[in-house]
XYZ file of C-alpha atoms in Angstrom:
438
model
C 79.146 109.853 81.256
C 77.365 113.191 80.799
C 78.804 114.676 84.039
C 82.288 113.927 82.741
C 81.726 115.660 79.426
C 80.117 118.610 81.199
C 83.071 118.951 83.563
C 85.526 118.719 80.664
C 83.714 121.385 78.677
C 83.444 123.638 81.723
C 87.183 123.525 82.420
C 88.156 124.046 78.760
C 85.870 127.077 78.557
C 87.344 128.317 81.822
C 90.819 128.209 80.268
C 89.592 130.210 77.281
C 87.935 132.880 79.436
C 91.134 133.454 81.394
C 93.348 133.634 78.322
C 95.210 136.963 78.249
C 94.327 138.528 74.901
C 97.080 141.132 75.245
C 99.775 138.457 75.070
C 101.685 138.191 71.804
C 100.743 135.407 69.453
C 102.577 132.123 69.765
C 105.954 132.505 68.014
C 106.521 130.758 64.719
C 108.830 127.715 64.856
C 112.507 128.565 64.559
C 115.373 126.172 63.947
C 115.491 125.233 67.644
C 111.759 124.439 67.673
C 112.101 122.285 64.584
C 115.010 120.449 66.166
C 112.907 119.881 69.292
C 110.100 118.492 67.131
C 112.401 116.032 65.361
C 114.200 114.973 68.532
C 110.945 114.197 70.358
C 110.593 110.948 68.377
C 114.013 109.792 69.492
C 113.201 110.757 73.057
C 110.046 108.654 73.097
C 112.039 105.682 71.834
C 114.703 106.263 74.488
C 112.127 106.454 77.281
C 110.570 103.200 76.094
C 113.962 101.491 76.354
C 114.569 102.945 79.833
C 111.157 101.813 81.039
C 111.582 98.300 79.647
C 114.935 98.013 81.412
C 113.309 99.137 84.660
C 110.542 96.590 84.265
C 112.970 93.777 83.473
C 114.801 94.431 86.760
C 111.494 94.446 88.635
C 110.481 91.182 86.975
C 113.868 89.554 87.612
C 113.691 90.509 91.294
C 110.555 88.437 91.669
C 112.354 85.305 90.579
C 111.901 84.972 86.804
C 108.130 84.595 86.785
C 106.674 82.171 84.278
C 104.600 84.050 81.689
C 103.891 81.239 79.214
C 100.186 81.013 80.027
C 99.486 84.586 81.087
C 97.122 86.697 79.009
C 96.304 90.237 80.277
C 92.653 91.187 80.301
C 92.596 94.298 82.460
C 94.892 96.688 84.245
C 92.883 96.560 87.434
C 93.790 94.474 90.439
C 91.666 93.814 93.497
C 94.809 93.218 95.509
C 93.195 90.145 97.034
C 94.905 87.467 94.953
C 97.635 86.958 92.421
C 96.761 87.991 88.870
C 98.822 85.271 87.214
C 98.427 81.475 87.234
C 99.201 79.993 90.628
C 102.771 78.974 91.334
C 104.395 76.836 93.955
C 105.114 78.723 97.149
C 108.194 76.669 97.919
C 111.101 78.919 98.808
C 108.874 81.955 99.350
C 108.432 84.059 102.438
C 105.143 84.394 104.282
C 104.339 87.441 102.167
C 104.633 85.465 98.926
C 108.027 86.902 97.983
C 110.608 84.605 96.370
C 113.659 84.182 98.610
C 116.346 83.163 96.169
C 119.152 85.028 97.909
C 120.191 86.941 94.797
C 120.750 90.675 94.782
C 119.879 92.969 91.893
C 123.405 94.358 91.815
C 126.859 93.564 93.199
C 126.723 95.679 96.347
C 123.071 96.118 97.296
C 122.062 98.425 100.109
C 118.385 97.572 99.841
C 116.285 94.444 99.561
C 116.358 91.743 96.943
C 112.643 90.919 96.766
C 109.359 92.387 95.581
C 105.805 91.496 96.483
C 104.493 89.119 93.832
C 101.263 91.088 93.307
C 103.261 94.237 92.623
C 105.240 92.434 89.943
C 102.048 90.920 88.519
C 100.448 94.336 88.140
C 103.523 95.779 86.425
C 103.570 92.747 84.191
C 100.015 93.462 83.117
C 100.936 97.093 82.418
C 103.978 95.939 80.449
C 101.942 93.565 78.296
C 99.144 96.072 77.767
C 101.676 98.735 76.721
C 103.291 96.349 74.242
C 99.857 95.453 72.869
C 98.907 99.149 72.582
C 102.105 99.972 70.684
C 101.625 96.966 68.397
C 98.019 97.908 67.596
C 98.937 101.552 66.977
C 102.420 101.055 65.560
C 102.135 103.385 62.581
C 100.742 106.187 64.715
C 103.338 105.690 67.465
C 106.156 105.586 64.921
C 105.041 108.683 63.020
C 103.322 110.778 65.664
C 106.177 113.118 66.632
C 104.722 115.860 68.796
C 101.155 114.740 69.477
C 98.358 117.296 69.479
C 95.109 116.742 71.338
C 92.290 116.114 68.892
C 89.724 117.689 71.232
C 91.227 121.142 70.631
C 90.979 123.150 67.435
C 93.959 125.143 66.166
C 92.419 128.343 67.550
C 91.827 126.715 70.951
C 95.400 125.408 71.028
C 96.671 128.941 70.497
C 94.392 130.255 73.242
C 95.512 127.568 75.662
C 99.199 128.156 74.834
C 98.881 131.868 75.579
C 96.981 131.177 78.801
C 99.616 128.628 79.829
C 102.351 131.136 79.071
C 100.662 133.616 81.401
C 100.265 130.850 83.991
C 104.003 130.162 83.860
C 104.929 133.587 85.158
C 102.490 133.368 88.048
C 104.431 130.369 89.355
C 104.698 129.191 92.109
C 101.329 130.652 93.089
C 98.095 128.888 92.264
C 95.454 131.478 91.422
C 91.747 130.615 91.717
C 91.419 130.335 87.931
C 94.036 127.571 87.960
C 92.017 125.309 90.280
C 88.880 123.433 89.256
C 86.790 121.640 91.868
C 85.298 118.315 90.809
C 82.717 116.929 93.248
C 81.919 113.275 92.646
C 82.236 112.087 96.252
C 79.174 111.411 98.385
C 80.850 112.524 101.635
C 81.472 116.132 102.574
C 84.029 116.549 103.909
C 85.675 113.642 102.122
C 87.238 110.917 104.227
C 89.094 107.703 103.388
C 89.874 106.133 106.775
C 87.138 104.718 109.014
C 84.988 107.019 111.118
C 86.530 105.784 114.343
C 90.096 106.525 113.188
C 92.043 109.756 113.646
C 92.137 110.957 110.039
C 94.746 113.688 110.591
C 97.149 111.415 112.465
C 96.893 108.747 109.755
C 97.632 111.142 106.895
C 94.147 111.014 105.366
C 94.130 113.786 102.716
C 90.343 114.212 102.903
C 89.334 116.932 100.435
C 92.953 117.685 99.589
C 93.170 115.527 96.469
C 94.962 117.369 93.658
C 95.202 116.268 90.017
C 97.869 117.884 87.842
C 96.615 118.334 84.276
C 98.005 120.200 81.292
C 95.288 122.473 79.839
C 96.319 121.377 76.334
C 95.470 117.764 77.197
C 91.650 117.687 77.519
C 91.650 114.026 76.448
C 93.628 113.215 79.582
C 91.302 115.451 81.571
C 88.352 113.432 80.313
C 90.109 110.264 81.489
C 90.784 111.883 84.887
C 87.151 112.809 85.342
C 86.018 109.340 84.321
C 88.312 107.745 86.920
C 87.193 110.104 89.684
C 83.539 109.637 88.761
C 83.817 105.847 88.789
C 85.564 105.872 92.173
C 83.259 108.513 93.674
C 86.148 110.807 94.617
C 86.139 114.585 94.786
C 89.302 116.405 93.749
C 90.790 119.678 92.599
C 92.189 119.725 89.061
C 95.219 122.037 88.983
C 96.498 123.598 85.767
C 100.011 122.233 85.275
C 103.076 124.260 84.408
C 103.573 123.448 80.739
C 107.156 122.846 79.654
C 106.045 123.520 76.073
C 105.645 127.253 76.802
C 109.294 127.817 77.733
C 110.779 129.725 74.820
C 114.331 130.316 76.065
C 116.773 129.816 78.921
C 115.891 133.336 80.073
C 112.477 132.035 81.194
C 114.173 129.794 83.757
C 116.414 132.626 84.930
C 113.431 134.938 85.295
C 111.595 132.350 87.411
C 114.639 131.468 89.511
C 114.632 127.761 88.650
C 117.654 125.710 87.717
C 118.965 122.172 87.602
C 121.481 120.701 90.007
C 124.969 122.191 89.530
C 126.605 120.491 86.571
C 123.459 118.387 86.012
C 123.946 115.376 83.787
C 121.485 112.535 83.482
C 122.563 109.061 84.501
C 122.839 105.875 82.450
C 119.155 104.981 82.898
C 117.665 108.316 81.928
C 118.080 111.077 79.368
C 121.392 112.977 79.415
C 119.645 116.313 79.986
C 116.568 117.664 81.722
C 113.707 118.120 79.269
C 111.347 121.075 79.420
C 108.611 118.545 80.149
C 110.483 117.265 83.207
C 111.027 120.869 84.277
C 107.304 121.600 83.985
C 106.503 118.420 85.927
C 108.754 119.384 88.863
C 107.395 122.940 88.921
C 103.793 121.688 88.815
C 104.288 119.494 91.870
C 106.127 122.330 93.611
C 103.083 124.606 93.246
C 101.013 122.133 95.248
C 103.676 121.803 97.952
C 103.706 125.586 98.259
C 99.890 125.627 98.337
C 100.020 123.152 101.217
C 102.429 125.384 103.144
C 100.419 128.556 102.523
C 97.162 126.894 103.593
C 98.536 124.654 106.366
C 97.344 121.474 104.623
C 98.590 118.573 106.731
C 98.398 115.907 104.017
C 97.603 115.843 100.305
C 97.130 113.191 97.647
C 98.762 114.277 94.375
C 97.838 112.537 91.121
C 99.153 113.029 87.605
C 96.628 112.984 84.786
C 97.566 109.582 83.347
C 96.431 107.583 86.375
C 94.245 104.495 86.546
C 92.700 103.781 89.941
C 92.635 100.109 90.894
C 89.503 98.315 92.118
C 87.947 99.573 95.364
C 90.511 102.345 95.469
C 88.915 104.546 98.118
C 88.199 101.710 100.540
C 91.618 100.097 100.169
C 93.377 103.472 100.405
C 91.753 104.106 103.780
C 92.609 100.614 104.988
C 96.246 100.945 103.952
C 96.565 104.327 105.695
C 95.411 102.635 108.900
C 97.785 99.737 108.236
C 100.708 102.194 108.186
C 99.673 103.852 111.452
C 102.721 102.682 113.412
C 105.176 104.134 110.881
C 106.643 107.648 110.875
C 106.303 108.508 107.197
C 105.906 111.701 105.206
C 105.695 110.226 101.696
C 103.478 107.325 100.669
C 103.653 106.019 97.096
C 100.295 104.781 95.819
C 101.791 104.074 92.391
C 105.414 103.306 91.593
C 107.875 101.507 89.336
C 110.571 99.835 91.465
C 114.105 99.489 90.141
C 115.211 97.239 93.012
C 113.710 95.119 95.745
C 111.917 96.635 98.723
C 114.073 97.460 101.720
C 111.565 96.294 104.311
C 108.169 94.609 104.463
C 106.242 96.666 107.014
C 102.937 94.802 106.814
C 100.809 92.935 104.319
C 100.236 95.991 102.096
C 102.934 98.442 103.220
C 106.637 98.342 102.338
C 109.682 100.560 102.631
C 110.679 100.880 98.977
C 114.055 100.971 97.295
C 114.951 103.274 94.408
C 111.605 104.082 92.831
C 110.384 105.672 89.599
C 107.093 107.469 88.807
C 105.191 110.174 90.659
C 101.809 109.207 89.210
C 100.243 109.078 92.706
C 101.578 109.788 96.183
C 100.548 111.218 99.535
C 102.847 113.868 100.949
C 102.675 115.368 104.415
C 103.182 118.993 105.341
C 106.610 118.549 106.928
C 108.018 117.181 103.664
C 106.337 119.877 101.567
C 107.626 122.564 103.962
C 111.157 121.197 103.789
C 111.144 121.366 99.989
C 109.722 124.886 99.916
C 112.030 126.229 102.635
C 115.108 124.690 101.009
C 114.194 126.278 97.647
C 114.615 122.978 95.857
C 113.506 124.630 92.619
C 116.997 126.132 92.392
C 118.689 122.717 92.280
C 116.225 120.319 90.700
C 116.337 117.025 88.821
C 113.677 114.690 87.342
C 111.123 114.422 90.135
C 110.928 110.651 90.591
C 114.708 110.351 90.818
C 114.753 113.385 93.113
C 112.334 111.663 95.505
C 114.413 108.479 95.573
C 117.627 110.319 96.424
C 115.730 112.390 99.021
C 114.811 109.039 100.637
C 118.489 108.057 100.721
C 118.119 105.535 97.923
C 120.491 104.760 95.082
C 123.686 105.599 96.958
C 125.117 102.218 95.964
C 124.884 103.554 92.385
C 123.070 100.452 91.110
C 120.572 102.513 89.104
C 121.795 106.095 89.222
C 125.566 106.466 89.114
C 125.093 110.194 89.819
C 123.200 109.624 93.082
C 126.056 110.424 95.477
C 126.800 113.658 93.635
C 123.101 114.568 93.500
C 122.754 113.864 97.228
C 125.032 116.839 97.931
C 122.200 119.113 96.785
C 119.022 117.108 97.426
C 117.814 117.332 101.038
C 117.361 113.886 102.576
C 114.032 114.742 104.168
C 111.742 112.005 102.867
C 110.656 109.046 104.977
C 109.047 107.003 102.268
C 106.649 104.077 102.271
C 104.729 102.432 99.447
C 101.530 100.434 99.184
C 101.783 96.987 97.664
C 100.412 96.127 95.229
C 100.037 99.663 93.815
C 96.637 101.302 94.104
C 97.373 103.451 91.047
C 98.977 102.693 87.688
C 99.321 104.737 84.496
C 96.785 103.773 81.870
C 97.995 101.655 78.972
C 99.332 103.810 76.148
C 99.958 106.862 78.330
C 103.701 106.351 78.016
C 103.715 107.232 74.317
C 101.843 110.442 75.151
C 104.268 111.434 77.909
C 104.865 115.181 78.032
C 107.986 114.764 80.155
C 109.677 113.488 76.983
C 109.397 116.933 75.384
C 112.675 118.801 75.082
């Protein structure tokens, strides 16, 4: 793992070199900061409840799977067979999806079924997350705002000041904010077969971007390990850190704002956290980078991803499998809240209302539409934003605010998803989520 440690050290030192020494020191906590610190524990608990509710709907959609003899051993799926004990296929479709005729809500607009392997993989993640929390209960219960143990207090201050400077360069990505990681054997990188038209199929090639907070080198180490194991080259992009917002004036200065009258829905927090704001702005920087550099397709990963077995090979195969579809967004990792709307092929579906933006491919026309419409002026949590931009949730089964949000969110996404997911968050990442920060 020496290359991984070397890459981690190189990027951390790079952050330190580009720290602006003329910036004022990080302000001392005031009453608002202390309130944010205390509330973060409640937020983590709330997000856990929201995620468990989402998973229970996903599980129920697959027909009340029997878990009595299932013991998780890994979070990786080959996608070639079910990961749970075999069940009778009576009453299932050719794709292995239970056909019980029940909808997830009273007036569904989407499907009622999910691919069984997708549910199996989420079930493994669910069980592994429960096991992680149980094994680390005292830490999870007491952690509050978690600091990264790989950074000293002095380094944390340096990184905070550098991230503060980074904030006001948004939405541009300067060279010092991009870190090339070359683990792939091919140059240029390619995922589809040599005989296929890579551009037409949406192959991102060398345009693989990983969003990473500079104050999270432990996550960076995990990122580099995953890329190294899969033999994938990528560009690590310094994220916009919601922790460096010090007042509402920062948002005004940057020209970013929530949807008019924004209020969270019943399955999410009642307000937009600074972490969710930083997440949206981080993804936006890459969309703008695509527009400025005429990048036809990009794979965007968040720094808590786990790549499933044979990721690169299967990714290329699934891109070719979707060749007949006119898509501009392809989820590689997702958390469904309802059944899929359409089964396109063995590994490609048209998804319903979907959570997570841990991994997706976005094409230039979608990125251009977001940039040209100045979506940063009327934003919402990114995963919900994507779902509404796909025209999902308008039956209000998951998001009772969806119709109101749709007045401001451009319906420009033509979304597909791979099934089962090629990417999942790693177990335990949920309790280190930075989108939970106020």
